[in-house]
Amino acid sequence: MINPKKPIVSICCSGIRPKNWMKIYRSVGKNITVDFELVFCGPFAPDYELPKNLRYIKSDVKPCQCWEIAHRNSIGDFVMFFGDDTLFTVQSPLDKLYKLFKEQSNEKMIVSCKQFWNGKPIPDVGNRLINGNPLSPYVPFSGLMTRKLYNEMGGLDINFIAVICDLDLAMRIYRSGGDIIMSDVGLDEDRENASEGSSLCVEYYEHDMGYLRTLWTDKDEVLNKRSKPFEPYKEKDLYTKSQGPRGRWRGNSFFLYEKIVDSPRVLKKMGRGILKPTMYLNYASRIIKNLLR
């Protein structure tokens, strides 16, 4: 049960792996100075009973939008990002993050976890906007911030699909006079055991990091302000239709149109078919069969 007398941390997750969720819950463990809730949003419901401070919201929209949904439905004084293939590596991690936050006497800041990859720590130089450049700003890994700050910044930008949307949020905070501080609270991104062979970073890193770079860098130099206006998520159809670039998730257009656009195989066949008019009927038949699969 959540203790209303303590600050509450809402751990907000975009998730597809319900089998991992109780492991995450246990890795949060017992914390003395704060209480917590876990809020998962994604397409797959768990087949077991959830603790009262673990909530699930069903949605088939893209992962970054699932994070926005989880944040908007959380109740904590603090919020933080989380993936459902990560686990804390230390005891009472939220106590430690909260203590470090309070020591800064700065409400406009993010406290980042320390990233591990399959049990091995990532060097701090890898947590920079320009990877390997120690002069570029820190970017957080599962950052903790106040709900007030998250709301003041307008949440996430709709132009990210699956990853890195929180890094743009961090840069907006940083450039508005805020700060980012790195903690020693370890968080292990366990690719081998927890990710089940699925990696959104592998699939969508090129698109999302490419967009982040257009916003905040120019020829390996960090910009003083965002190069494009921020576009927040709209409340209308938030739970049912992916907004902005959507990858392979359901969007706002007709289903058959999206099915064609999303299928490189279909588009390739259509391109070859245009060059062979005598094959039009044959290709049309194949396209229809692919759409009905």
PDB file of C-alpha atoms in Angstrom:
ATOM      1  CA  MET A   1       0.000   0.000   0.000  1.00  0.00           C
ATOM      2  CA  ILE A   2       1.141   3.539  -0.756  1.00  0.00           C
ATOM      3  CA  ASN A   3       1.768   5.700   2.302  1.00  0.00           C
ATOM      4  CA  PRO A   4       0.337   9.185   1.552  1.00  0.00           C
ATOM      5  CA  LYS A   5       2.602  10.734   4.224  1.00  0.00           C
ATOM      6  CA  LYS A   6       5.716   9.930   2.181  1.00  0.00           C
ATOM      7  CA  PRO A   7       6.785  11.402  -1.167  1.00  0.00           C
ATOM      8  CA  ILE A   8       5.601   9.044  -3.901  1.00  0.00           C
ATOM      9  CA  VAL A   9       7.772   8.088  -6.870  1.00  0.00           C
ATOM     10  CA  SER A  10       5.882   6.959  -9.974  1.00  0.00           C
ATOM     11  CA  ILE A  11       8.005   4.609 -12.081  1.00  0.00           C
ATOM     12  CA  CYS A  12       6.489   4.900 -15.557  1.00  0.00           C
ATOM     13  CA  CYS A  13       7.084   2.079 -18.019  1.00  0.00           C
ATOM     14  CA  SER A  14       6.447   1.415 -21.667  1.00  0.00           C
ATOM     15  CA  GLY A  15       6.276  -2.358 -21.604  1.00  0.00           C
ATOM     16  CA  ILE A  16       5.595  -5.534 -23.572  1.00  0.00           C
ATOM     17  CA  ARG A  17       6.974  -8.129 -21.136  1.00  0.00           C
ATOM     18  CA  PRO A  18       4.544  -8.743 -18.238  1.00  0.00           C
ATOM     19  CA  LYS A  19       6.629 -11.711 -17.102  1.00  0.00           C
ATOM     20  CA  ASN A  20       9.355  -9.229 -16.057  1.00  0.00           C
ATOM     21  CA  TRP A  21       7.173  -6.828 -14.107  1.00  0.00           C
ATOM     22  CA  MET A  22       7.258  -8.523 -10.726  1.00  0.00           C
ATOM     23  CA  LYS A  23      11.055  -8.819 -11.009  1.00  0.00           C
ATOM     24  CA  ILE A  24      11.183  -5.047 -11.471  1.00  0.00           C
ATOM     25  CA  TYR A  25       8.789  -4.610  -8.545  1.00  0.00           C
ATOM     26  CA  ARG A  26      11.034  -6.704  -6.308  1.00  0.00           C
ATOM     27  CA  SER A  27      14.167  -4.871  -7.481  1.00  0.00           C
ATOM     28  CA  VAL A  28      12.648  -1.599  -6.234  1.00  0.00           C
ATOM     29  CA  GLY A  29      12.434  -3.326  -2.844  1.00  0.00           C
ATOM     30  CA  LYS A  30      11.901  -1.591   0.489  1.00  0.00           C
ATOM     31  CA  ASN A  31      12.498   2.150   0.687  1.00  0.00           C
ATOM     32  CA  ILE A  32      12.256   4.082   3.954  1.00  0.00           C
ATOM     33  CA  THR A  33      11.939   7.746   2.949  1.00  0.00           C
ATOM     34  CA  VAL A  34       9.709   7.375  -0.132  1.00  0.00           C
ATOM     35  CA  ASP A  35       6.912   5.197  -1.396  1.00  0.00           C
ATOM     36  CA  PHE A  36       6.330   4.167  -4.996  1.00  0.00           C
ATOM     37  CA  GLU A  37       4.004   2.944  -7.693  1.00  0.00           C
ATOM     38  CA  LEU A  38       4.737   1.205 -10.994  1.00  0.00           C
ATOM     39  CA  VAL A  39       2.622   2.205 -14.008  1.00  0.00           C
ATOM     40  CA  PHE A  40       2.949   0.041 -17.123  1.00  0.00           C
ATOM     41  CA  CYS A  41       1.415   0.873 -20.491  1.00  0.00           C
ATOM     42  CA  GLY A  42       1.508  -1.482 -23.467  1.00  0.00           C
ATOM     43  CA  PRO A  43      -0.363  -4.089 -25.520  1.00  0.00           C
ATOM     44  CA  PHE A  44      -0.059  -7.184 -23.318  1.00  0.00           C
ATOM     45  CA  ALA A  45      -1.931  -7.584 -20.034  1.00  0.00           C
ATOM     46  CA  PRO A  46      -0.357  -9.665 -17.237  1.00  0.00           C
ATOM     47  CA  ASP A  47      -1.990 -13.013 -16.448  1.00  0.00           C
ATOM     48  CA  TYR A  48      -1.452 -12.678 -12.688  1.00  0.00           C
ATOM     49  CA  GLU A  49      -2.828 -10.519  -9.895  1.00  0.00           C
ATOM     50  CA  LEU A  50      -1.059  -7.187  -9.510  1.00  0.00           C
ATOM     51  CA  PRO A  51      -0.019  -5.543  -6.231  1.00  0.00           C
ATOM     52  CA  LYS A  52      -2.094  -2.464  -5.432  1.00  0.00           C
ATOM     53  CA  ASN A  53       0.773  -0.132  -6.291  1.00  0.00           C
ATOM     54  CA  LEU A  54       1.395  -1.735  -9.707  1.00  0.00           C
ATOM     55  CA  ARG A  55      -1.020  -0.620 -12.425  1.00  0.00           C
ATOM     56  CA  TYR A  56      -1.444  -1.623 -16.062  1.00  0.00           C
ATOM     57  CA  ILE A  57      -2.945   0.476 -18.873  1.00  0.00           C
ATOM     58  CA  LYS A  58      -3.682  -1.283 -22.158  1.00  0.00           C
ATOM     59  CA  SER A  59      -2.758   0.501 -25.383  1.00  0.00           C
ATOM     60  CA  ASP A  60      -1.469  -0.520 -28.811  1.00  0.00           C
ATOM     61  CA  VAL A  61       0.150   2.834 -29.610  1.00  0.00           C
ATOM     62  CA  LYS A  62       3.884   3.363 -30.122  1.00  0.00           C
ATOM     63  CA  PRO A  63       6.268   2.986 -27.138  1.00  0.00           C
ATOM     64  CA  CYS A  64       7.071   6.690 -26.605  1.00  0.00           C
ATOM     65  CA  GLN A  65       3.355   7.440 -26.526  1.00  0.00           C
ATOM     66  CA  CYS A  66       2.910   4.631 -23.971  1.00  0.00           C
ATOM     67  CA  TRP A  67       5.387   6.459 -21.740  1.00  0.00           C
ATOM     68  CA  GLU A  68       3.365   9.640 -22.056  1.00  0.00           C
ATOM     69  CA  ILE A  69       0.181   7.739 -21.170  1.00  0.00           C
ATOM     70  CA  ALA A  70       1.846   6.183 -18.115  1.00  0.00           C
ATOM     71  CA  HIS A  71       3.083   9.581 -16.917  1.00  0.00           C
ATOM     72  CA  ARG A  72      -0.327  11.201 -17.354  1.00  0.00           C
ATOM     73  CA  ASN A  73      -1.938   8.427 -15.311  1.00  0.00           C
ATOM     74  CA  SER A  74       0.616   8.372 -12.496  1.00  0.00           C
ATOM     75  CA  ILE A  75      -0.021   9.969  -9.108  1.00  0.00           C
ATOM     76  CA  GLY A  76       3.476  10.478  -7.690  1.00  0.00           C
ATOM     77  CA  ASP A  77       5.197  13.647  -6.527  1.00  0.00           C
ATOM     78  CA  PHE A  78       8.131  12.376  -8.602  1.00  0.00           C
ATOM     79  CA  VAL A  79       8.181  10.530 -11.931  1.00  0.00           C
ATOM     80  CA  MET A  80      10.859   8.508 -13.681  1.00  0.00           C
ATOM     81  CA  PHE A  81      11.262   6.609 -16.927  1.00  0.00           C
ATOM     82  CA  PHE A  82      11.751   2.851 -16.993  1.00  0.00           C
ATOM     83  CA  GLY A  83      11.976  -0.015 -19.471  1.00  0.00           C
ATOM     84  CA  ASP A  84      10.646  -3.457 -18.675  1.00  0.00           C
ATOM     85  CA  ASP A  85      13.977  -5.120 -19.450  1.00  0.00           C
ATOM     86  CA  THR A  86      15.843  -3.256 -16.684  1.00  0.00           C
ATOM     87  CA  LEU A  87      16.418  -3.979 -12.988  1.00  0.00           C
ATOM     88  CA  PHE A  88      17.884  -1.974 -10.108  1.00  0.00           C
ATOM     89  CA  THR A  89      21.215  -3.309  -8.882  1.00  0.00           C
ATOM     90  CA  VAL A  90      21.280  -1.719  -5.395  1.00  0.00           C
ATOM     91  CA  GLN A  91      19.153  -1.903  -2.239  1.00  0.00           C
ATOM     92  CA  SER A  92      16.596   0.875  -1.590  1.00  0.00           C
ATOM     93  CA  PRO A  93      17.306   2.619  -4.926  1.00  0.00           C
ATOM     94  CA  LEU A  94      14.526   5.196  -4.630  1.00  0.00           C
ATOM     95  CA  ASP A  95      15.732   6.316  -1.193  1.00  0.00           C
ATOM     96  CA  LYS A  96      19.165   6.956  -2.695  1.00  0.00           C
ATOM     97  CA  LEU A  97      17.809   8.863  -5.715  1.00  0.00           C
ATOM     98  CA  TYR A  98      15.537  10.970  -3.519  1.00  0.00           C
ATOM     99  CA  LYS A  99      18.360  11.751  -1.067  1.00  0.00           C
ATOM    100  CA  LEU A 100      20.602  12.945  -3.895  1.00  0.00           C
ATOM    101  CA  PHE A 101      17.781  15.064  -5.308  1.00  0.00           C
ATOM    102  CA  LYS A 102      17.175  16.747  -1.942  1.00  0.00           C
ATOM    103  CA  GLU A 103      20.876  17.465  -1.478  1.00  0.00           C
ATOM    104  CA  GLN A 104      20.909  19.642  -4.595  1.00  0.00           C
ATOM    105  CA  SER A 105      18.294  22.151  -3.340  1.00  0.00           C
ATOM    106  CA  ASN A 106      17.142  22.518  -6.943  1.00  0.00           C
ATOM    107  CA  GLU A 107      13.637  21.564  -8.060  1.00  0.00           C
ATOM    108  CA  LYS A 108      14.513  21.990 -11.737  1.00  0.00           C
ATOM    109  CA  MET A 109      16.695  18.960 -12.200  1.00  0.00           C
ATOM    110  CA  ILE A 110      16.900  15.287 -13.139  1.00  0.00           C
ATOM    111  CA  VAL A 111      18.727  12.646 -11.108  1.00  0.00           C
ATOM    112  CA  SER A 112      19.908   9.872 -13.429  1.00  0.00           C
ATOM    113  CA  CYS A 113      20.569   6.226 -12.665  1.00  0.00           C
ATOM    114  CA  LYS A 114      23.916   4.691 -13.616  1.00  0.00           C
ATOM    115  CA  GLN A 115      23.514   2.518 -16.690  1.00  0.00           C
ATOM    116  CA  PHE A 116      24.687  -1.078 -16.768  1.00  0.00           C
ATOM    117  CA  TRP A 117      24.605  -3.311 -19.833  1.00  0.00           C
ATOM    118  CA  ASN A 118      24.373  -7.038 -19.141  1.00  0.00           C
ATOM    119  CA  GLY A 119      25.965  -6.456 -15.736  1.00  0.00           C
ATOM    120  CA  LYS A 120      28.755  -4.154 -16.935  1.00  0.00           C
ATOM    121  CA  PRO A 121      28.718  -0.397 -16.150  1.00  0.00           C
ATOM    122  CA  ILE A 122      28.640   2.085 -19.028  1.00  0.00           C
ATOM    123  CA  PRO A 123      31.350   4.782 -18.657  1.00  0.00           C
ATOM    124  CA  ASP A 124      29.995   8.253 -17.869  1.00  0.00           C
ATOM    125  CA  VAL A 125      31.366   9.573 -21.157  1.00  0.00           C
ATOM    126  CA  GLY A 126      28.748   7.376 -22.830  1.00  0.00           C
ATOM    127  CA  ASN A 127      25.988   9.325 -21.072  1.00  0.00           C
ATOM    128  CA  ARG A 128      26.592  12.475 -23.098  1.00  0.00           C
ATOM    129  CA  LEU A 129      24.458  14.092 -25.785  1.00  0.00           C
ATOM    130  CA  ILE A 130      27.342  13.618 -28.200  1.00  0.00           C
ATOM    131  CA  ASN A 131      28.601  10.156 -27.357  1.00  0.00           C
ATOM    132  CA  GLY A 132      32.212  10.225 -26.201  1.00  0.00           C
ATOM    133  CA  ASN A 133      32.421  14.016 -25.999  1.00  0.00           C
ATOM    134  CA  PRO A 134      32.982  14.959 -22.321  1.00  0.00           C
ATOM    135  CA  LEU A 135      32.171  18.611 -23.066  1.00  0.00           C
ATOM    136  CA  SER A 136      28.620  17.915 -24.248  1.00  0.00           C
ATOM    137  CA  PRO A 137      25.740  17.798 -21.712  1.00  0.00           C
ATOM    138  CA  TYR A 138      24.899  14.726 -19.675  1.00  0.00           C
ATOM    139  CA  VAL A 139      21.749  12.897 -20.729  1.00  0.00           C
ATOM    140  CA  PRO A 140      19.917  10.731 -18.159  1.00  0.00           C
ATOM    141  CA  PHE A 141      19.208   7.031 -17.982  1.00  0.00           C
ATOM    142  CA  SER A 142      15.848   6.494 -16.269  1.00  0.00           C
ATOM    143  CA  GLY A 143      15.889   9.983 -14.791  1.00  0.00           C
ATOM    144  CA  LEU A 144      13.974  10.999 -11.659  1.00  0.00           C
ATOM    145  CA  MET A 145      12.280  14.431 -11.671  1.00  0.00           C
ATOM    146  CA  THR A 146       9.323  16.149 -10.053  1.00  0.00           C
ATOM    147  CA  ARG A 147       5.927  15.719 -11.632  1.00  0.00           C
ATOM    148  CA  LYS A 148       5.641  19.507 -11.596  1.00  0.00           C
ATOM    149  CA  LEU A 149       8.737  19.862 -13.785  1.00  0.00           C
ATOM    150  CA  TYR A 150       7.554  17.145 -16.196  1.00  0.00           C
ATOM    151  CA  ASN A 151       4.214  18.917 -16.620  1.00  0.00           C
ATOM    152  CA  GLU A 152       5.805  22.353 -16.948  1.00  0.00           C
ATOM    153  CA  MET A 153       7.939  21.073 -19.835  1.00  0.00           C
ATOM    154  CA  GLY A 154       4.851  19.694 -21.590  1.00  0.00           C
ATOM    155  CA  GLY A 155       5.862  16.029 -21.461  1.00  0.00           C
ATOM    156  CA  LEU A 156       7.240  14.207 -24.499  1.00  0.00           C
ATOM    157  CA  ASP A 157       7.491  15.215 -28.152  1.00  0.00           C
ATOM    158  CA  ILE A 158       5.308  13.264 -30.619  1.00  0.00           C
ATOM    159  CA  ASN A 159       8.086  12.931 -33.221  1.00  0.00           C
ATOM    160  CA  PHE A 160       9.938  10.158 -31.386  1.00  0.00           C
ATOM    161  CA  ILE A 161       8.779   6.604 -32.033  1.00  0.00           C
ATOM    162  CA  ALA A 162      10.253   4.158 -29.534  1.00  0.00           C
ATOM    163  CA  VAL A 163      13.374   5.401 -27.726  1.00  0.00           C
ATOM    164  CA  ILE A 164      15.342   8.522 -26.675  1.00  0.00           C
ATOM    165  CA  CYS A 165      12.247  10.714 -26.186  1.00  0.00           C
ATOM    166  CA  ASP A 166      13.353  11.316 -22.586  1.00  0.00           C
ATOM    167  CA  LEU A 167      16.701  12.692 -23.775  1.00  0.00           C
ATOM    168  CA  ASP A 168      14.951  15.482 -25.647  1.00  0.00           C
ATOM    169  CA  LEU A 169      12.960  16.235 -22.487  1.00  0.00           C
ATOM    170  CA  ALA A 170      16.233  16.354 -20.546  1.00  0.00           C
ATOM    171  CA  MET A 171      17.769  18.791 -23.040  1.00  0.00           C
ATOM    172  CA  ARG A 172      14.703  21.049 -22.821  1.00  0.00           C
ATOM    173  CA  ILE A 173      15.080  21.062 -19.039  1.00  0.00           C
ATOM    174  CA  TYR A 174      18.807  21.703 -19.321  1.00  0.00           C
ATOM    175  CA  ARG A 175      18.411  24.587 -21.773  1.00  0.00           C
ATOM    176  CA  SER A 176      15.660  26.153 -19.655  1.00  0.00           C
ATOM    177  CA  GLY A 177      18.115  26.537 -16.767  1.00  0.00           C
ATOM    178  CA  GLY A 178      17.780  23.095 -15.193  1.00  0.00           C
ATOM    179  CA  ASP A 179      20.438  20.514 -14.481  1.00  0.00           C
ATOM    180  CA  ILE A 180      21.149  16.796 -14.771  1.00  0.00           C
ATOM    181  CA  ILE A 181      23.142  14.922 -12.137  1.00  0.00           C
ATOM    182  CA  MET A 182      24.405  11.356 -12.355  1.00  0.00           C
ATOM    183  CA  SER A 183      23.928   9.021  -9.389  1.00  0.00           C
ATOM    184  CA  ASP A 184      25.569   5.728  -8.414  1.00  0.00           C
ATOM    185  CA  VAL A 185      22.200   3.933  -8.374  1.00  0.00           C
ATOM    186  CA  GLY A 186      22.777   1.110 -10.832  1.00  0.00           C
ATOM    187  CA  LEU A 187      20.149   0.060 -13.354  1.00  0.00           C
ATOM    188  CA  ASP A 188      20.986  -2.961 -15.487  1.00  0.00           C
ATOM    189  CA  GLU A 189      19.604  -3.212 -18.992  1.00  0.00           C
ATOM    190  CA  ASP A 190      19.641  -6.998 -19.209  1.00  0.00           C
ATOM    191  CA  ARG A 191      19.534  -7.690 -22.926  1.00  0.00           C
ATOM    192  CA  GLU A 192      20.370 -11.380 -22.763  1.00  0.00           C
ATOM    193  CA  ASN A 193      17.825 -12.547 -20.184  1.00  0.00           C
ATOM    194  CA  ALA A 194      15.051  -9.949 -20.023  1.00  0.00           C
ATOM    195  CA  SER A 195      14.693  -8.572 -23.542  1.00  0.00           C
ATOM    196  CA  GLU A 196      13.543 -11.815 -25.206  1.00  0.00           C
ATOM    197  CA  GLY A 197      15.398 -10.939 -28.382  1.00  0.00           C
ATOM    198  CA  SER A 198      13.411  -7.728 -28.853  1.00  0.00           C
ATOM    199  CA  SER A 199      15.290  -4.423 -28.957  1.00  0.00           C
ATOM    200  CA  LEU A 200      13.456  -1.230 -29.835  1.00  0.00           C
ATOM    201  CA  CYS A 201      16.795   0.553 -29.665  1.00  0.00           C
ATOM    202  CA  VAL A 202      18.114  -1.633 -32.489  1.00  0.00           C
ATOM    203  CA  GLU A 203      14.971  -1.101 -34.559  1.00  0.00           C
ATOM    204  CA  TYR A 204      14.394   2.625 -34.013  1.00  0.00           C
ATOM    205  CA  TYR A 205      17.674   4.107 -32.782  1.00  0.00           C
ATOM    206  CA  GLU A 206      18.563   5.464 -36.223  1.00  0.00           C
ATOM    207  CA  HIS A 207      15.275   7.343 -36.592  1.00  0.00           C
ATOM    208  CA  ASP A 208      14.946   8.627 -33.031  1.00  0.00           C
ATOM    209  CA  MET A 209      18.601   9.535 -32.492  1.00  0.00           C
ATOM    210  CA  GLY A 210      18.659  11.156 -35.923  1.00  0.00           C
ATOM    211  CA  TYR A 211      15.737  13.353 -34.926  1.00  0.00           C
ATOM    212  CA  LEU A 212      17.340  14.193 -31.573  1.00  0.00           C
ATOM    213  CA  ARG A 213      20.507  15.289 -33.355  1.00  0.00           C
ATOM    214  CA  THR A 214      18.591  17.590 -35.709  1.00  0.00           C
ATOM    215  CA  LEU A 215      17.020  19.238 -32.657  1.00  0.00           C
ATOM    216  CA  TRP A 216      20.129  19.786 -30.544  1.00  0.00           C
ATOM    217  CA  THR A 217      23.321  19.481 -32.602  1.00  0.00           C
ATOM    218  CA  ASP A 218      24.893  20.960 -35.701  1.00  0.00           C
ATOM    219  CA  LYS A 219      28.159  19.509 -37.015  1.00  0.00           C
ATOM    220  CA  ASP A 220      28.973  17.948 -33.622  1.00  0.00           C
ATOM    221  CA  GLU A 221      28.312  21.233 -31.839  1.00  0.00           C
ATOM    222  CA  VAL A 222      25.554  21.456 -29.212  1.00  0.00           C
ATOM    223  CA  LEU A 223      22.906  24.095 -29.956  1.00  0.00           C
ATOM    224  CA  ASN A 224      21.899  26.682 -27.376  1.00  0.00           C
ATOM    225  CA  LYS A 225      18.228  26.197 -28.193  1.00  0.00           C
ATOM    226  CA  ARG A 226      16.019  23.628 -29.866  1.00  0.00           C
ATOM    227  CA  SER A 227      16.061  23.922 -33.663  1.00  0.00           C
ATOM    228  CA  LYS A 228      12.362  23.023 -34.055  1.00  0.00           C
ATOM    229  CA  PRO A 229       9.220  23.790 -32.031  1.00  0.00           C
ATOM    230  CA  PHE A 230       8.194  21.260 -29.407  1.00  0.00           C
ATOM    231  CA  GLU A 231       5.082  19.200 -30.347  1.00  0.00           C
ATOM    232  CA  PRO A 232       3.250  17.674 -27.361  1.00  0.00           C
ATOM    233  CA  TYR A 233       0.823  14.769 -27.470  1.00  0.00           C
ATOM    234  CA  LYS A 234      -2.847  15.634 -27.852  1.00  0.00           C
ATOM    235  CA  GLU A 235      -5.380  14.114 -25.475  1.00  0.00           C
ATOM    236  CA  LYS A 236      -7.740  13.157 -28.326  1.00  0.00           C
ATOM    237  CA  ASP A 237      -7.250   9.481 -29.298  1.00  0.00           C
ATOM    238  CA  LEU A 238      -4.142   9.319 -27.095  1.00  0.00           C
ATOM    239  CA  TYR A 239      -4.835   5.714 -26.095  1.00  0.00           C
ATOM    240  CA  THR A 240      -5.878   4.397 -29.501  1.00  0.00           C
ATOM    241  CA  LYS A 241      -3.901   6.093 -32.304  1.00  0.00           C
ATOM    242  CA  SER A 242      -0.190   6.786 -32.511  1.00  0.00           C
ATOM    243  CA  GLN A 243       0.556  10.470 -33.039  1.00  0.00           C
ATOM    244  CA  GLY A 244       3.422  11.733 -35.189  1.00  0.00           C
ATOM    245  CA  PRO A 245       5.803   9.211 -36.835  1.00  0.00           C
ATOM    246  CA  ARG A 246       4.565   5.830 -35.635  1.00  0.00           C
ATOM    247  CA  GLY A 247       6.843   3.078 -36.966  1.00  0.00           C
ATOM    248  CA  ARG A 248       4.968  -0.226 -37.061  1.00  0.00           C
ATOM    249  CA  TRP A 249       2.259   0.821 -34.604  1.00  0.00           C
ATOM    250  CA  ARG A 250      -1.330   1.788 -35.371  1.00  0.00           C
ATOM    251  CA  GLY A 251      -1.758   5.361 -36.587  1.00  0.00           C
ATOM    252  CA  ASN A 252      -4.519   7.680 -37.743  1.00  0.00           C
ATOM    253  CA  SER A 253      -4.932   6.508 -41.348  1.00  0.00           C
ATOM    254  CA  PHE A 254      -7.024   3.718 -42.826  1.00  0.00           C
ATOM    255  CA  PHE A 255      -5.777   0.269 -41.817  1.00  0.00           C
ATOM    256  CA  LEU A 256      -5.183  -1.012 -45.384  1.00  0.00           C
ATOM    257  CA  TYR A 257      -3.257   2.144 -46.306  1.00  0.00           C
ATOM    258  CA  GLU A 258      -1.020   1.744 -43.245  1.00  0.00           C
ATOM    259  CA  LYS A 259      -0.531  -1.942 -44.008  1.00  0.00           C
ATOM    260  CA  ILE A 260       0.788  -1.097 -47.476  1.00  0.00           C
ATOM    261  CA  VAL A 261       3.013   1.765 -46.321  1.00  0.00           C
ATOM    262  CA  ASP A 262       4.456  -0.351 -43.501  1.00  0.00           C
ATOM    263  CA  SER A 263       5.397  -3.274 -45.724  1.00  0.00           C
ATOM    264  CA  PRO A 264       8.708  -2.841 -47.572  1.00  0.00           C
ATOM    265  CA  ARG A 265       8.082  -6.191 -49.242  1.00  0.00           C
ATOM    266  CA  VAL A 266       4.754  -5.034 -50.677  1.00  0.00           C
ATOM    267  CA  LEU A 267       6.199  -1.703 -51.826  1.00  0.00           C
ATOM    268  CA  LYS A 268       9.133  -3.453 -53.499  1.00  0.00           C
ATOM    269  CA  LYS A 269       6.788  -5.757 -55.396  1.00  0.00           C
ATOM    270  CA  MET A 270       4.661  -2.781 -56.439  1.00  0.00           C
ATOM    271  CA  GLY A 271       7.770  -0.992 -57.763  1.00  0.00           C
ATOM    272  CA  ARG A 272       8.742  -3.963 -59.901  1.00  0.00           C
ATOM    273  CA  GLY A 273       5.163  -4.379 -61.053  1.00  0.00           C
ATOM    274  CA  ILE A 274       4.985  -0.834 -62.405  1.00  0.00           C
ATOM    275  CA  LEU A 275       7.834  -1.712 -64.774  1.00  0.00           C
ATOM    276  CA  LYS A 276       5.967  -4.816 -66.011  1.00  0.00           C
ATOM    277  CA  PRO A 277       2.398  -3.903 -67.050  1.00  0.00           C
ATOM    278  CA  THR A 278       1.731  -7.460 -68.224  1.00  0.00           C
ATOM    279  CA  MET A 279       2.142  -8.606 -64.594  1.00  0.00           C
ATOM    280  CA  TYR A 280      -0.372  -6.138 -63.056  1.00  0.00           C
ATOM    281  CA  LEU A 281      -3.048  -8.747 -62.319  1.00  0.00           C
ATOM    282  CA  ASN A 282      -0.500 -11.163 -60.877  1.00  0.00           C
ATOM    283  CA  TYR A 283       1.020  -8.537 -58.567  1.00  0.00           C
ATOM    284  CA  ALA A 284      -2.390  -7.249 -57.499  1.00  0.00           C
ATOM    285  CA  SER A 285      -3.332 -10.781 -56.444  1.00  0.00           C
ATOM    286  CA  ARG A 286      -0.121 -11.158 -54.403  1.00  0.00           C
ATOM    287  CA  ILE A 287      -0.595  -7.791 -52.693  1.00  0.00           C
ATOM    288  CA  ILE A 288      -4.127  -8.682 -51.649  1.00  0.00           C
ATOM    289  CA  LYS A 289      -2.922 -12.001 -50.227  1.00  0.00           C
ATOM    290  CA  ASN A 290      -0.200 -10.217 -48.207  1.00  0.00           C
ATOM    291  CA  LEU A 291      -2.712  -7.726 -46.837  1.00  0.00           C
ATOM    292  CA  LEU A 292      -5.034 -10.474 -45.681  1.00  0.00           C
ATOM    293  CA  ARG A 293      -2.370 -12.399 -43.769  1.00  0.00           C
TER     294      ARG A 293
END
